[in-house]
Short mmCIF file of N, CA and C in Angstrom, two decimals:
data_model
loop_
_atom_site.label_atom_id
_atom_site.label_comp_id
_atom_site.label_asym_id
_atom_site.label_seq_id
_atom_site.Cartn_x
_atom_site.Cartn_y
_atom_site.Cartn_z
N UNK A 1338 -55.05 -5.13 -23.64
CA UNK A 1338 -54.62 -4.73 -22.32
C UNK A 1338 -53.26 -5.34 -21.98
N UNK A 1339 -53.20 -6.42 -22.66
CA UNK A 1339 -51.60 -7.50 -22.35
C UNK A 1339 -50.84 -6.69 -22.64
N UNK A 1340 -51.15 -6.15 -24.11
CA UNK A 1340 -49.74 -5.46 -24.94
C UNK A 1340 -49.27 -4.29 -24.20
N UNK A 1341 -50.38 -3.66 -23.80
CA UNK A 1341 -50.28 -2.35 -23.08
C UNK A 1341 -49.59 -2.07 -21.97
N UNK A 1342 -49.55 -3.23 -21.18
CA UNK A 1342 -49.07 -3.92 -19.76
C UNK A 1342 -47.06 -4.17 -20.21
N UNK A 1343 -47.44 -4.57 -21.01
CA UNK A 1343 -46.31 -5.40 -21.24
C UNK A 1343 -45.60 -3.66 -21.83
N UNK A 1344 -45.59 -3.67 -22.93
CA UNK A 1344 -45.04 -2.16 -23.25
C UNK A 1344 -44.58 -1.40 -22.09
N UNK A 1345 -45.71 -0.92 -20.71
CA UNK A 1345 -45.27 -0.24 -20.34
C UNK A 1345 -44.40 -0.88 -19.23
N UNK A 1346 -44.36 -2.11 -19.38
CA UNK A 1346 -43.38 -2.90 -18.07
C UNK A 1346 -41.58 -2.41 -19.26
N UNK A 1347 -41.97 -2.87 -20.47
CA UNK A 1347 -40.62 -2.46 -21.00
C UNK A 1347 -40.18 -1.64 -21.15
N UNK A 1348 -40.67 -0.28 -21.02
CA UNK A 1348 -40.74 1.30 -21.04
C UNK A 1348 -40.07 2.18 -19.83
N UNK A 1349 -40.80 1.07 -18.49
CA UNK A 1349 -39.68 1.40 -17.26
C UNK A 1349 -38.70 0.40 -17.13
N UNK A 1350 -38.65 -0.27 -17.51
CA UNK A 1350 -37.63 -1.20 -17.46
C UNK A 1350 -36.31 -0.86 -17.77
N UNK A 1351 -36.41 0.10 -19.15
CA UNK A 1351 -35.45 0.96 -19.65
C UNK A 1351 -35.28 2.07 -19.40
N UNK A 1352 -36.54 2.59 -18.94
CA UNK A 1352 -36.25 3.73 -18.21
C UNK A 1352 -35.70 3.69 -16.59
N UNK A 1353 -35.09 2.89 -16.12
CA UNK A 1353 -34.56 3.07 -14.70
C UNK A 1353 -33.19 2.70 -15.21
N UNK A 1354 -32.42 3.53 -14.12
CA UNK A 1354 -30.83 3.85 -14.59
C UNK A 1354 -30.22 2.36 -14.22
N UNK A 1355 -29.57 2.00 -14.47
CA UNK A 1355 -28.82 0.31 -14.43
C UNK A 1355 -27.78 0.41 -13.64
N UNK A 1356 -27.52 -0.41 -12.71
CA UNK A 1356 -26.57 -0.78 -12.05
C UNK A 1356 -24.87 -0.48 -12.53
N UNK A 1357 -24.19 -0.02 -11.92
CA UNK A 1357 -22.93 0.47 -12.55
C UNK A 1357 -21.96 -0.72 -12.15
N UNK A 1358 -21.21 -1.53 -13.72
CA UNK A 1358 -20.25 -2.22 -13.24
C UNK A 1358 -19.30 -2.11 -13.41
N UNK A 1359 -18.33 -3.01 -13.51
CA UNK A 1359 -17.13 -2.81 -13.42
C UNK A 1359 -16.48 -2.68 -15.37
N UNK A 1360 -15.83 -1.88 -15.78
CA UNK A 1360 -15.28 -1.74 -17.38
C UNK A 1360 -14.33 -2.01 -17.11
N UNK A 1361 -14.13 -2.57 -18.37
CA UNK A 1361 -12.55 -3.32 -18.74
C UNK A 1361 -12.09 -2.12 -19.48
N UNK A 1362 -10.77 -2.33 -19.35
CA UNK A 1362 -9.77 -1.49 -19.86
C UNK A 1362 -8.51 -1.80 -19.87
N UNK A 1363 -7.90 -1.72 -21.79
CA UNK A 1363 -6.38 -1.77 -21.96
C UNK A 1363 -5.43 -1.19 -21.84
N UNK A 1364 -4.68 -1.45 -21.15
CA UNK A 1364 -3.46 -0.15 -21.07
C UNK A 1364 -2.86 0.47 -22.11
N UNK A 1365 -2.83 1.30 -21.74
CA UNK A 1365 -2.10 2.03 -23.45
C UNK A 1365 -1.04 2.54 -23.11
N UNK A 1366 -0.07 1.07 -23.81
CA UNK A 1366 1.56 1.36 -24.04
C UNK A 1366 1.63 1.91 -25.18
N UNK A 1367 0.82 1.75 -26.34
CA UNK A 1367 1.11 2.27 -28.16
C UNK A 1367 1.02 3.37 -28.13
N UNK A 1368 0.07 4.61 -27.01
CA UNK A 1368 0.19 5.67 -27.08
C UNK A 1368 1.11 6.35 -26.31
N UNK A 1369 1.78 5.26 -25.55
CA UNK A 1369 2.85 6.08 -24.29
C UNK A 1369 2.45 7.07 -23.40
N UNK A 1370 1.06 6.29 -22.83
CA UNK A 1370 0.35 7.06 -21.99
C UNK A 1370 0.77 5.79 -20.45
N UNK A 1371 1.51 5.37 -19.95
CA UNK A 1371 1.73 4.01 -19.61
C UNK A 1371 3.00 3.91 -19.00
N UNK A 1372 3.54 4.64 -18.15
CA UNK A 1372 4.83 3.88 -17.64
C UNK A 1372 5.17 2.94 -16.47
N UNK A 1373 6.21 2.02 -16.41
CA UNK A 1373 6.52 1.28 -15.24
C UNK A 1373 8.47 1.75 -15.09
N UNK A 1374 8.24 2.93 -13.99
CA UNK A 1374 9.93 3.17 -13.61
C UNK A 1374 10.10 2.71 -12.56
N UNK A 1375 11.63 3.24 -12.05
CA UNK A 1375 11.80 2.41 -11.09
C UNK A 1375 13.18 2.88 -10.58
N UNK A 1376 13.76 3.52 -9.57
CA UNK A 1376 14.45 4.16 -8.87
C UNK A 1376 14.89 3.32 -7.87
N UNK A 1377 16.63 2.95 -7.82
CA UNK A 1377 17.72 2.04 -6.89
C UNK A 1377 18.72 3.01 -6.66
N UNK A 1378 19.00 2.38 -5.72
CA UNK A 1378 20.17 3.55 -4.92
C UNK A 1378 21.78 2.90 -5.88
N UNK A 1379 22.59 3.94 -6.09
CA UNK A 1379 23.40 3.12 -6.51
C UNK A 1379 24.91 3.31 -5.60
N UNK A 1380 25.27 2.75 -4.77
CA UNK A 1380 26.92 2.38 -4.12
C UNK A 1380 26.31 3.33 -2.95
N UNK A 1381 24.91 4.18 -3.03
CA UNK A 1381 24.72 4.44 -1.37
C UNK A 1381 25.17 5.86 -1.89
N UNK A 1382 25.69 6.60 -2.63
CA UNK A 1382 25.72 7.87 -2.66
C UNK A 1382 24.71 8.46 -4.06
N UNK A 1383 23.62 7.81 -4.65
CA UNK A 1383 22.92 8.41 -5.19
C UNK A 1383 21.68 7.26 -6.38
N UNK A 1384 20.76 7.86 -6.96
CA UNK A 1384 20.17 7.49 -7.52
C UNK A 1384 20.05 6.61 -8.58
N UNK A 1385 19.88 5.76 -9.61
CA UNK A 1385 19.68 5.31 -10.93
C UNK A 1385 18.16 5.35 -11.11
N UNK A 1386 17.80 5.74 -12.38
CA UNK A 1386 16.13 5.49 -12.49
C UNK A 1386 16.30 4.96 -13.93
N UNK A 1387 15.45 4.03 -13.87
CA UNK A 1387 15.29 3.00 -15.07
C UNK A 1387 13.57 2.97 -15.36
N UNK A 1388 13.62 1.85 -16.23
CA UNK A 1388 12.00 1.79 -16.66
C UNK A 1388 12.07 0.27 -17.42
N UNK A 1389 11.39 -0.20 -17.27
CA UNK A 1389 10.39 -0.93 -18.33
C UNK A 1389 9.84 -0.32 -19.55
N UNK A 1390 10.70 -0.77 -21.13
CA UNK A 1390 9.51 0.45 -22.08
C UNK A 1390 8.62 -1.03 -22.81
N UNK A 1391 8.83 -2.08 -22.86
CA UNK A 1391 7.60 -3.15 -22.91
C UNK A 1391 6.62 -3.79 -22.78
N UNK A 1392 5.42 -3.31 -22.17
CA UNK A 1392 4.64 -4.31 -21.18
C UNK A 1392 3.55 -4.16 -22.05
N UNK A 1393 2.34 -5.12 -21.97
CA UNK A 1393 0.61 -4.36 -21.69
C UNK A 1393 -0.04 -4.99 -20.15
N UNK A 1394 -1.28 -4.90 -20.21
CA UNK A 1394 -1.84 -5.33 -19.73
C UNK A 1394 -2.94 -4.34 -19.00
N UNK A 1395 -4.15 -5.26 -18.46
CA UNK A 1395 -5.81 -4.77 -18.67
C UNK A 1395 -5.92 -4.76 -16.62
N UNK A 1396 -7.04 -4.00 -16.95
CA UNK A 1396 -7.77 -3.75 -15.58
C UNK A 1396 -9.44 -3.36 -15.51
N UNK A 1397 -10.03 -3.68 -14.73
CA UNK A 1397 -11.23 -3.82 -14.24
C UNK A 1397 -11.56 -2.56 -13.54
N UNK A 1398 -12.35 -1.34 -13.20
CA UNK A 1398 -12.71 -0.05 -12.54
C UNK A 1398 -13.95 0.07 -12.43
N UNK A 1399 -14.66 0.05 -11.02
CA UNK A 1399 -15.85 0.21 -11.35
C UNK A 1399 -15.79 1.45 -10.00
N UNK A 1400 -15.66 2.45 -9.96
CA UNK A 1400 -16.21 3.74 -9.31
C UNK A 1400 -17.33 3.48 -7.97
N UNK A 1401 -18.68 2.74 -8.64
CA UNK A 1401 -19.44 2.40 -7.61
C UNK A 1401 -18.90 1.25 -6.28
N UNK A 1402 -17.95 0.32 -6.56
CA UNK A 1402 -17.41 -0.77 -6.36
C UNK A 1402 -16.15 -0.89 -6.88
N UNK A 1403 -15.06 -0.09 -5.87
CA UNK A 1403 -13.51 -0.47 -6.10
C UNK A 1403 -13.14 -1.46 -5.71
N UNK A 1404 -13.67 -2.34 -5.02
CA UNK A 1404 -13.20 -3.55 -4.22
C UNK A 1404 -13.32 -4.56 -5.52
N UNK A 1405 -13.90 -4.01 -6.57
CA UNK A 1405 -14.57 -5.66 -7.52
C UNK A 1405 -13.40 -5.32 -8.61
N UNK A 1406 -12.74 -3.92 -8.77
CA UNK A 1406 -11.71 -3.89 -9.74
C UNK A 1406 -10.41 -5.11 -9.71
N UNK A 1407 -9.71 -4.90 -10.65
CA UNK A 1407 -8.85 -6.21 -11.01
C UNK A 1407 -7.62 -5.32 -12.51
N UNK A 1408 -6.44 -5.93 -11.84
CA UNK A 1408 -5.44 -5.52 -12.63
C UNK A 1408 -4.39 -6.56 -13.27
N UNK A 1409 -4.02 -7.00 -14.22
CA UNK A 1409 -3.53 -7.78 -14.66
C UNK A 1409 -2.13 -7.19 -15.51
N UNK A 1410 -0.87 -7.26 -15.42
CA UNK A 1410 0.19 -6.73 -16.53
C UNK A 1410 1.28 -7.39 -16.70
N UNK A 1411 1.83 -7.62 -17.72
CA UNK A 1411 2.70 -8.07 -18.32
C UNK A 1411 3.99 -7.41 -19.02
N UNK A 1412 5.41 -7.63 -18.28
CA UNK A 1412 6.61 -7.18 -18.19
C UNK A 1412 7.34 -8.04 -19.49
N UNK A 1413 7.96 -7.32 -20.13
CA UNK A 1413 9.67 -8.06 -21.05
C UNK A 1413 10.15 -7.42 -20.16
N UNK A 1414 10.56 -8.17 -19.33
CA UNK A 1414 11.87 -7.62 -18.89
C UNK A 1414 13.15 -7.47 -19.54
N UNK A 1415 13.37 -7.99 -20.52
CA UNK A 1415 14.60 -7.45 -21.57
C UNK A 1415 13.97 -6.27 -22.23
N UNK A 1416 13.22 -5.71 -21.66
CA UNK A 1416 12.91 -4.01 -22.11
C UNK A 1416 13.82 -3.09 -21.29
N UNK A 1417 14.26 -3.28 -20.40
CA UNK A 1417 14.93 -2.75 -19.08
C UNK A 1417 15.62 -1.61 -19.74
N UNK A 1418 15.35 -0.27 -18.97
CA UNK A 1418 16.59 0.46 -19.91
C UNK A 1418 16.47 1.75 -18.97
N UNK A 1419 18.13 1.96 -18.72
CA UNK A 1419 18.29 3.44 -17.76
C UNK A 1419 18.93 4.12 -18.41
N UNK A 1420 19.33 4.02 -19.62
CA UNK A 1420 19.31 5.17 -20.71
C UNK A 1420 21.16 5.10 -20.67
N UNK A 1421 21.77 3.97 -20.35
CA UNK A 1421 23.21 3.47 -20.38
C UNK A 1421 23.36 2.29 -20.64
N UNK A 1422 23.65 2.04 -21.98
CA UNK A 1422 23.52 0.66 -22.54
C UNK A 1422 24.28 -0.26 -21.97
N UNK A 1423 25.38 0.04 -21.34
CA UNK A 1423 26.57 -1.07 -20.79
C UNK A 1423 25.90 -1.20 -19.37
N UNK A 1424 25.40 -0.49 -18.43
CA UNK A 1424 24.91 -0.75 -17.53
C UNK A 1424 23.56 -1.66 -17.46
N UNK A 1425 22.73 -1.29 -18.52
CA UNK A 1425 21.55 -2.16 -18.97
C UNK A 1425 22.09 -3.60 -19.23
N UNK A 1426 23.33 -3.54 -19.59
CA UNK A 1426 23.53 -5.06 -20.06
C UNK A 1426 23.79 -5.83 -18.53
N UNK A 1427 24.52 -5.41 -17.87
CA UNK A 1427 24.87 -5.72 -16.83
C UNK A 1427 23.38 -6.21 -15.96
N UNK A 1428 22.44 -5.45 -15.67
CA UNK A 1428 21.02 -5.67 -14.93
C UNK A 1428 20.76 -6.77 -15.79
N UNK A 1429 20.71 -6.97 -16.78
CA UNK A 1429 20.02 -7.84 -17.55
C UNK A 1429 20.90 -9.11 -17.83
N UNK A 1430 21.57 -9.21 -17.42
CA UNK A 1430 22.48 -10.29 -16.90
C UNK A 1430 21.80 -11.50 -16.19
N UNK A 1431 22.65 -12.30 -15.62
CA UNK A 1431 22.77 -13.44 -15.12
C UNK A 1431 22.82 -13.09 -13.71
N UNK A 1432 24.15 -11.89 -13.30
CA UNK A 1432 23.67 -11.24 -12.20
C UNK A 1432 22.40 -10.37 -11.29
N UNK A 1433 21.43 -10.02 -12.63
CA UNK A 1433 20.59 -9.62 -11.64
C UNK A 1433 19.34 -9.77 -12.44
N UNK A 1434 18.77 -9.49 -13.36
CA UNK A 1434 17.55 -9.78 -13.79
C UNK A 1434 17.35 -11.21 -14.35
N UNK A 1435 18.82 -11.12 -15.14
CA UNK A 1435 18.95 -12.64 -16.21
C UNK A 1435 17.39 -12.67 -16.85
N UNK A 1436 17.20 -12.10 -17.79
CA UNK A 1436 16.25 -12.08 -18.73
C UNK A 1436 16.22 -13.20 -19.77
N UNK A 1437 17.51 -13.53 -20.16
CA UNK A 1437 17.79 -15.16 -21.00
C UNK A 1437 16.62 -15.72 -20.36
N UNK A 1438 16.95 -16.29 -18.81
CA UNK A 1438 16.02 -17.25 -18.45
C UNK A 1438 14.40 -16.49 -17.95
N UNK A 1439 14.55 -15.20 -17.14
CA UNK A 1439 13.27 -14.62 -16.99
C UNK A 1439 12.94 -13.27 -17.74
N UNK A 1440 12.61 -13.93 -19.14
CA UNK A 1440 12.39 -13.16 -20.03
C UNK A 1440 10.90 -12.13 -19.70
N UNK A 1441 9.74 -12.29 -18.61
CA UNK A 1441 8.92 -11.76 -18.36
C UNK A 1441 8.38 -11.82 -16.62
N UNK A 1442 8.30 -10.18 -16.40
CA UNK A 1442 7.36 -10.56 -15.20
C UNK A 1442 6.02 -10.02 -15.33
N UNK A 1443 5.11 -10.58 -13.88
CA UNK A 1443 3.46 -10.80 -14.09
C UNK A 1443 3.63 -9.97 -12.96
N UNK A 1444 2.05 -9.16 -12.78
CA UNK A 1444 1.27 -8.90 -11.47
C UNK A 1444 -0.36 -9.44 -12.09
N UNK A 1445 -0.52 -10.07 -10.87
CA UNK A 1445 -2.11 -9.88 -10.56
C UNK A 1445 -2.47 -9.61 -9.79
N UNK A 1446 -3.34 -8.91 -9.49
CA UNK A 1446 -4.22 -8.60 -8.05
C UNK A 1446 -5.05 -9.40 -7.38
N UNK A 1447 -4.98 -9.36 -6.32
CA UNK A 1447 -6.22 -10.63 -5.86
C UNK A 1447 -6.86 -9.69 -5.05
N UNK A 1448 -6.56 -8.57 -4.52
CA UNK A 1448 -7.31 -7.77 -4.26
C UNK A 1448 -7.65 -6.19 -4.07
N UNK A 1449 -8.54 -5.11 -3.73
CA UNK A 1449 -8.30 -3.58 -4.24
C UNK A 1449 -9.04 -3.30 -3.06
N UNK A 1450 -8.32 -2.31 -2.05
CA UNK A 1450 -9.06 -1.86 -0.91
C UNK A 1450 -9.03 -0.24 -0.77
N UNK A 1451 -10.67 0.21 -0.99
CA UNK A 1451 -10.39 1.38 -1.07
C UNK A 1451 -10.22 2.39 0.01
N UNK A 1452 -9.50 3.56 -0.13
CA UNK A 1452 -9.03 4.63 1.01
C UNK A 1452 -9.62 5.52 1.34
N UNK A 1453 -10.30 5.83 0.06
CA UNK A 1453 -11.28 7.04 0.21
C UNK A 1453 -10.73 7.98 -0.37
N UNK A 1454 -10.72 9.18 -0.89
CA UNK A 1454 -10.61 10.11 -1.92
C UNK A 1454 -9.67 9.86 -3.03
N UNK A 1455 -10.28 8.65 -3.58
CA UNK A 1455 -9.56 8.12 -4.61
C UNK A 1455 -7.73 7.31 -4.50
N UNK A 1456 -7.98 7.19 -3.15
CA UNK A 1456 -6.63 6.58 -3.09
C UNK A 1456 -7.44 5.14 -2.51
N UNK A 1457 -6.01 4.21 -3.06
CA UNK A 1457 -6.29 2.47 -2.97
C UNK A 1457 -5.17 1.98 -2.85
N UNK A 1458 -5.19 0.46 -1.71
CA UNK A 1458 -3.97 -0.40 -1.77
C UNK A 1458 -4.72 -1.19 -2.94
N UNK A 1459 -3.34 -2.07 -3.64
CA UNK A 1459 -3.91 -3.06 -4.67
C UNK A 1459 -2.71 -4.04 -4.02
N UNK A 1460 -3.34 -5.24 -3.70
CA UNK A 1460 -2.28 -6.06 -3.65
C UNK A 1460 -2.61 -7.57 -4.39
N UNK A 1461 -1.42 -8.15 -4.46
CA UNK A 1461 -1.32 -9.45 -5.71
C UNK A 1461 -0.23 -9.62 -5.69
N UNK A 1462 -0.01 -10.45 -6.54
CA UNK A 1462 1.36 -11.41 -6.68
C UNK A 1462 2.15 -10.58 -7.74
N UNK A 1463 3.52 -10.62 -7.68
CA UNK A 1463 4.58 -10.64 -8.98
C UNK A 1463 5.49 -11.29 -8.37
N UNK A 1464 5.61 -11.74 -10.16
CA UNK A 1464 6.24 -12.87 -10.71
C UNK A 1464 7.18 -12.34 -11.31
N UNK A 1465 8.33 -12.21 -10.96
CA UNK A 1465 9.93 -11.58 -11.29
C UNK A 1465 11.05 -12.55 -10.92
N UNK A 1466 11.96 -12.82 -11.94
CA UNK A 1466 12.73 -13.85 -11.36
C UNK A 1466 12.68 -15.11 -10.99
N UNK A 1467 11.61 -15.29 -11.82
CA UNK A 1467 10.90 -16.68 -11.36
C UNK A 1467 10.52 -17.16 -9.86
N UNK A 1468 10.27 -15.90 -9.20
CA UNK A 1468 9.76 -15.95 -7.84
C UNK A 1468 8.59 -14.92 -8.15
N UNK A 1469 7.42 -15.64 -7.20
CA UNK A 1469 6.47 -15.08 -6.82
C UNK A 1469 6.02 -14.86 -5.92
N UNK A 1470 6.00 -13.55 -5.63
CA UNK A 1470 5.68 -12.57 -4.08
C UNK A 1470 4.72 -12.28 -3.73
N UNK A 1471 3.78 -11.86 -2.58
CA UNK A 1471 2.70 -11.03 -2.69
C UNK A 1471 3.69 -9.26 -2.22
N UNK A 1472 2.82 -8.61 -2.65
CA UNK A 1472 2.92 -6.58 -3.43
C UNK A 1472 1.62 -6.13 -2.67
N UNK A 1473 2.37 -5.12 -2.25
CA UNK A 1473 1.18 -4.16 -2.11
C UNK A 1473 1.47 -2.47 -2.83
N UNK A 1474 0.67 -2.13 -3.43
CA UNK A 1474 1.27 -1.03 -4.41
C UNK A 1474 -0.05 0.13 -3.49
N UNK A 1475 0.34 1.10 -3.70
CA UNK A 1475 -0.70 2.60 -3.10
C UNK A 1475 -0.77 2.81 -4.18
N UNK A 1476 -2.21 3.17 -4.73
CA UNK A 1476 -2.47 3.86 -5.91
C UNK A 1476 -3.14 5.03 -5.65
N UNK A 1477 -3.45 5.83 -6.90
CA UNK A 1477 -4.68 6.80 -6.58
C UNK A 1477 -5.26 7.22 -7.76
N UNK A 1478 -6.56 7.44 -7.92
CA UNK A 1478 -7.09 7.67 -9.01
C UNK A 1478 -6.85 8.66 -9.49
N UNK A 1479 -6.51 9.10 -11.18
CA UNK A 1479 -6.05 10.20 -11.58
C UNK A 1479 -7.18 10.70 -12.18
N UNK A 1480 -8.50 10.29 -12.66
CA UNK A 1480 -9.37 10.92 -13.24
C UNK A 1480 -9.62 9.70 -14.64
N UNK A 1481 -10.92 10.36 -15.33
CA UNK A 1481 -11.56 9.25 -15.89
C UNK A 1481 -12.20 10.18 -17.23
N UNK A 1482 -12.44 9.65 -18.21
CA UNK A 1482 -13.72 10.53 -19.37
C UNK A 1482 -13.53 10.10 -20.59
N UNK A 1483 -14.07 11.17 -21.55
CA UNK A 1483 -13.54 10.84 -22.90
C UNK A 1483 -12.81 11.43 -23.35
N UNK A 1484 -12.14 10.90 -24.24
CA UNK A 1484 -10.91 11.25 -24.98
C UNK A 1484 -11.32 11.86 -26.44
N UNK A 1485 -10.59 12.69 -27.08
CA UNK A 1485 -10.87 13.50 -27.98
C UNK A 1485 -10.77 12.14 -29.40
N UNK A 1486 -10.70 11.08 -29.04
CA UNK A 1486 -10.51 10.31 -30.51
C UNK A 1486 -11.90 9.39 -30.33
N UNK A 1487 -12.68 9.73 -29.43
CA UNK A 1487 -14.06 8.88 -29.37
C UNK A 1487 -13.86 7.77 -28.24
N UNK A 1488 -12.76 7.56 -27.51
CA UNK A 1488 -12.77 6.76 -26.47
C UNK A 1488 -13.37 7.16 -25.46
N UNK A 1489 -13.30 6.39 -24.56
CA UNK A 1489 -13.07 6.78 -23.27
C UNK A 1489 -12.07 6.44 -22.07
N UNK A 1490 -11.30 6.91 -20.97
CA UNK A 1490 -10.09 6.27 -20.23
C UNK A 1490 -10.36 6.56 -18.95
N UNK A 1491 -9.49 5.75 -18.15
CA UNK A 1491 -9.35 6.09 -17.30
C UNK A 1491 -7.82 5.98 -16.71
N UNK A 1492 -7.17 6.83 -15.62
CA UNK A 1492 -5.99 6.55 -15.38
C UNK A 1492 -5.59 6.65 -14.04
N UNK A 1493 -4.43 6.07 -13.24
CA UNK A 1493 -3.87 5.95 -12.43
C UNK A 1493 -2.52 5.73 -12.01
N UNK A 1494 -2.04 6.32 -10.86
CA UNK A 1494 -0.68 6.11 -10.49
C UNK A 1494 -0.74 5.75 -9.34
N UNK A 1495 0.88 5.17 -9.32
CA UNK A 1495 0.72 3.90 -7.71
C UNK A 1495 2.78 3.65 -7.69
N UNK A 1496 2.56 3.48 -6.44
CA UNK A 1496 4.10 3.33 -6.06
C UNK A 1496 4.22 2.12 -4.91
N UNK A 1497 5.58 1.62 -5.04
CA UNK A 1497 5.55 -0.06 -4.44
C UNK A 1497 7.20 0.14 -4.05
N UNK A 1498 7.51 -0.86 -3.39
CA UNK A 1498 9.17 -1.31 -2.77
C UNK A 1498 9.13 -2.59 -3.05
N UNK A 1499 9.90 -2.97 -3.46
CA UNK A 1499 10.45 -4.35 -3.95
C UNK A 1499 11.64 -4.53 -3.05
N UNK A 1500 11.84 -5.78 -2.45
CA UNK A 1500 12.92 -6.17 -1.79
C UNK A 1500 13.44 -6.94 -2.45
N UNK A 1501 14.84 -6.75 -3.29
CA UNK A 1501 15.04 -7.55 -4.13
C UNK A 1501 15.44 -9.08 -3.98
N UNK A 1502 16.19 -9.23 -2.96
CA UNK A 1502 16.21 -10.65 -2.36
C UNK A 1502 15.30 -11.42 -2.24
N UNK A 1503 13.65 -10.89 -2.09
CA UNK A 1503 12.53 -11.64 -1.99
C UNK A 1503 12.35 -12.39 -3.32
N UNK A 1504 12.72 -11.67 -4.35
CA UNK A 1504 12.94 -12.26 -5.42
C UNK A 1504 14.11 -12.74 -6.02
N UNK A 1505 14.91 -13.36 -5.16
CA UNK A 1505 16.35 -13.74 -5.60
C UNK A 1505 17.25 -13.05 -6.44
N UNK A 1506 17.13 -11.77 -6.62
CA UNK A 1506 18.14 -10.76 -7.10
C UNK A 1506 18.94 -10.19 -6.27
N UNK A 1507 20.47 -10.58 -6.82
CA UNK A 1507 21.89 -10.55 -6.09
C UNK A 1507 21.34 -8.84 -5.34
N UNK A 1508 21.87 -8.55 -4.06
CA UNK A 1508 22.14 -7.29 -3.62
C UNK A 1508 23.24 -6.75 -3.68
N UNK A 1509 23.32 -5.64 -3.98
CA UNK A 1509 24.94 -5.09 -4.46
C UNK A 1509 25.02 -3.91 -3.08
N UNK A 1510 25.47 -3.86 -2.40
CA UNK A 1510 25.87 -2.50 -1.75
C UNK A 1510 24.55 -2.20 -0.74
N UNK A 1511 24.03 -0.92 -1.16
CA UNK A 1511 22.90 -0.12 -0.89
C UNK A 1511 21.70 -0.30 -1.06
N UNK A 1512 22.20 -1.29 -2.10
CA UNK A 1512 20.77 -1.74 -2.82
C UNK A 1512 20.09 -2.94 -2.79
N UNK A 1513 19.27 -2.62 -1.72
CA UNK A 1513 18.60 -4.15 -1.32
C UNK A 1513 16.84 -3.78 -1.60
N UNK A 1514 16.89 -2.55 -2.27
CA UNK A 1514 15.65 -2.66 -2.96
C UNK A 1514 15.24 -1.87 -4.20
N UNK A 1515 14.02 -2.01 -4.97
CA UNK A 1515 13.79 -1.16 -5.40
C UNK A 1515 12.84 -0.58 -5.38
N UNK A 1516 12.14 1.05 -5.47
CA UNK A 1516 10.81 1.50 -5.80
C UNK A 1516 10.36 1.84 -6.85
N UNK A 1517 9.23 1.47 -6.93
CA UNK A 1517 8.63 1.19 -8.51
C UNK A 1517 7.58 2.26 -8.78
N UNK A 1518 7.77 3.13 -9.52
CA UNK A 1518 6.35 4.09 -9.78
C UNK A 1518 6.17 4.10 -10.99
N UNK A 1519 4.29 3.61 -10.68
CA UNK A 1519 3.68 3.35 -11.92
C UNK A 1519 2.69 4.53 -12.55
N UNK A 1520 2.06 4.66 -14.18
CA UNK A 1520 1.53 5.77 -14.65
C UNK A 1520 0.75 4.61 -15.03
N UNK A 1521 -0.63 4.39 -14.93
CA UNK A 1521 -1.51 3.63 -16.15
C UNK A 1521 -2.63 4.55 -16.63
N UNK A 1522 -2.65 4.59 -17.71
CA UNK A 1522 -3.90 4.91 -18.30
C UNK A 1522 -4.33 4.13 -18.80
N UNK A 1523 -5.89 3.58 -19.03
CA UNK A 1523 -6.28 2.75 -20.17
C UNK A 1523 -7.51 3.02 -20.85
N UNK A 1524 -7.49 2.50 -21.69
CA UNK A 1524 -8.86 2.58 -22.85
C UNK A 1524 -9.57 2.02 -22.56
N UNK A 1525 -11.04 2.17 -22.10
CA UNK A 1525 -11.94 1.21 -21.73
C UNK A 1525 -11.97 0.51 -23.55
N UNK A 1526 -12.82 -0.99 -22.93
CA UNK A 1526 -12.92 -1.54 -24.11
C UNK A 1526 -14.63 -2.03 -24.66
#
């Protein structure tokens, strides 16, 4: 009668659906599913858009519980590139990124508040310039599943303003900030 008891305690045990948590997931820069750009005004009569092509970094998604997600990423900022090498050198200077000395920036999140139809603030710290700010970035969920190579992903985009002075980067003109729009996809793991 024990065994019988016991069996069928393990039988529903497995048979009731489990609590949904939160999956980890790597960003996928190797597939160039992954961007961090970034659009400055330049002398006040028009655009520059640049990017980051270096980074990784992981995040936490749990669907049932967006508040428990968590994002973590990691910048070379001597990746910097607006597709004009003499101008790249210049950002990456002493005048404004100086990558010599801040060869990388960080975000972490400390926290994810959700909006409702898949849109979210994420806010956390970055670490640019050897200053660290708190960010608030708008994201929104782009959709989630499996992938035709046996994975599974999920992905998102999100856009932010950087004041560059907050982080001690010289202001030139027009440009006392920048906006940052992000693409992540990642591989659960």
């Amino acid at each position: 009668m024990k065994k019988q008891l016991l069996a069928l305690g393990l039988l529903t045990a497995f048979s009731i659906p489990s609590v949904a948590s939160a999956a980890d997931y790597m960003i996928d820069t190797k597939g160039a599913h992954a961007s961090i750009n970034l659009k400055i005004k330049h002398l006040g009569y028009s655009w520059i858009k640049g990017r980051f092509n270096t980074f990784d970094g992981t995040f936490s998604y749990d669907p049932m519980n967006i508040s428990a997600s968590k994002v973590n990423v990691n910048v070379d900022t001597t990746s910097f590139d607006t597709n004009h090498a003499e101008r790249d050198k210049h950002v990456r200077s002493e005048d404004f990124l100086n990558v010599k000395k801040y060869s990388t920036a960080t975000f972490t999140s400390n926290k994810v508040e959700p909006k409702g139809n898949g849109e979210m603030t994420i806010t956390g710290d970055l670490t640019l310039h050897g200053q660290t700010k708190p960010i608030a970035i708008d994201a929104v969920f782009v959709g989630e599943g499996e992938d035709p190579w046996g994975g599974y992903r999920a992905g998102f985009t999100g856009t932010t303003r950087i004041e560059l002075k907050d982080f001690g980067i010289q202001v030139m003109g027009e440009s006392s900030y920048a906006d940052l729009e992000l693409h992540v996809e990642g591989i659960r793991q």
